Amino acid sequence: MTDAIDRYVAQLADRLGAGEDTWRLLAETDGHLRDAEAALLAQGMDPAEAAEVAVQRFGDPAAVARTRSPRRRVLGLLSGGWVVVALGLVVIGLSGLVSWALEAIWGPAFLAGDVNGVTYTTARCADFLGFFPQAGSCAAAAAMHHSDEIVSERLAAGVLGVLLLAVWLLVRRLRGAVPIAREDRRMLLLASAVAFLGVGLVGFGWGALSIILDLVRGLAVAGVGVRLSDGAIALVAGVVALVLLARFTRRGVAVAAVG
């Protein structure tokens, strides 16, 4: 059965995050609280009451967590931000895979064709046809050129994201985990959810609206695939971040309730 001291240390651990410094601080905190409890027991206090009094005298776990080194908090934020950026690049890479699939199914024009009415100079058309002589027309060559850029750039971003994650894991393995404060973890999850959902709603909504407008006007649907792919992947990432945020919040409430 856990007593007040065990619950207090658990709350403090939840707020501080994992890391070698955290385990050291938790061990020191537990030792101080046990010493205080022993002194109160020596005065004849009931064990349960002694643990409660020792915890009350030590201070609120949220306040104790905030007193840790500002440098460590900055490092924790940098570590968390690094992961968020890396995962964001991986999400872009996934949108590149979806874009490639859309291009393979419905063609380059659907993915990245120019909107109706866009024209190019003779010199620019010659450039496009120089890259894709098999296209047969300036518009088709331009769509193939744009599609190649979209897919390759997004896949490159995904590879960069994987490399950044690999560097983070390597540093974590060699130097140990950098603790991220609970408040900072919540902030990073919330920012990720808002950013991904915002990009997803705008991108997917814009793509869907473009399709509807083209069909209503009797025009060929072109250049909407990239918005649909980007928006769909961003929406999925946003929902995942939102679910993680909800689970993280519920876990924090459960720990507080135990205390």
Coordinates of N, CA and C in Angstrom, one line a residue, residues 10-19 21-23 25-26 29 61 64-68 178-183 185:
A10 N 5.4 10.3 -6.8 CA 4.8 9.9 -8.1 C 4.3 11.2 -8.8
Q11 N 3.7 12.1 -8.1 CA 3.2 13.3 -8.7 C 4.4 14.2 -9.2
L12 N 5.5 14.2 -8.4 CA 6.6 15.0 -8.7 C 7.3 14.4 -10.0
A13 N 7.4 13.0 -10.0 CA 8.0 12.4 -11.2 C 7.1 12.7 -12.5
D14 N 5.8 12.7 -12.3 CA 5.0 13.0 -13.5 C 5.2 14.4 -14.0
R15 N 5.5 15.3 -13.1 CA 5.7 16.7 -13.6 C 7.1 16.9 -14.1
L16 N 8.0 16.2 -13.7 CA 9.4 16.5 -14.1 C 9.8 15.8 -15.4
G17 N 9.2 14.6 -15.6 CA 9.6 13.8 -16.8 C 10.8 12.9 -16.5
A18 N 11.1 12.0 -17.5 CA 12.2 11.1 -17.3 C 13.5 11.7 -17.4
G19 N 14.5 11.1 -16.8 CA 15.9 11.6 -17.0 C 16.7 11.3 -15.7
D21 N 18.8 13.2 -14.0 CA 18.6 14.2 -13.0 C 17.3 14.1 -12.2
T22 N 16.3 13.7 -12.9 CA 15.0 13.5 -12.3 C 15.1 12.4 -11.3
W23 N 15.7 11.3 -11.6 CA 15.7 10.1 -10.7 C 16.5 10.5 -9.5
L25 N 16.8 13.6 -8.2 CA 16.0 14.5 -7.4 C 14.9 13.7 -6.7
L26 N 14.3 12.7 -7.3 CA 13.2 12.0 -6.7 C 13.8 11.2 -5.5
T29 N 14.4 13.6 -2.7 CA 13.1 14.0 -2.2 C 12.5 12.9 -1.3
P61 N 4.0 19.8 -5.0 CA 4.8 19.2 -6.0 C 5.0 20.0 -7.3
V64 N 7.6 22.6 -6.4 CA 8.9 22.0 -6.3 C 9.5 21.7 -7.7
A65 N 8.6 21.3 -8.6 CA 9.0 21.0 -10.0 C 9.5 22.2 -10.7
R66 N 8.9 23.4 -10.4 CA 9.3 24.6 -11.0 C 10.6 25.2 -10.5
T67 N 11.1 24.7 -9.4 CA 12.3 25.2 -8.8 C 13.6 24.6 -9.4
R68 N 13.4 23.6 -10.3 CA 14.5 22.9 -10.9 C 15.3 23.9 -11.8
V178 N 16.8 13.7 -21.6 CA 16.7 15.1 -21.0 C 15.3 15.2 -20.5
P179 N 15.1 15.5 -19.2 CA 13.7 15.5 -18.7 C 13.0 16.8 -19.2
I180 N 11.7 16.6 -19.6 CA 10.8 17.6 -20.1 C 9.7 17.8 -19.1
A181 N 9.6 19.0 -18.6 CA 8.6 19.3 -17.5 C 7.2 19.0 -18.1
R182 N 6.3 18.7 -17.2 CA 4.9 18.3 -17.6 C 4.3 19.5 -18.3
E183 N 4.4 20.7 -17.8 CA 3.8 21.8 -18.5 C 4.3 22.0 -19.9
R185 N 5.6 19.5 -21.8 CA 5.1 18.4 -22.6 C 3.7 18.7 -23.1

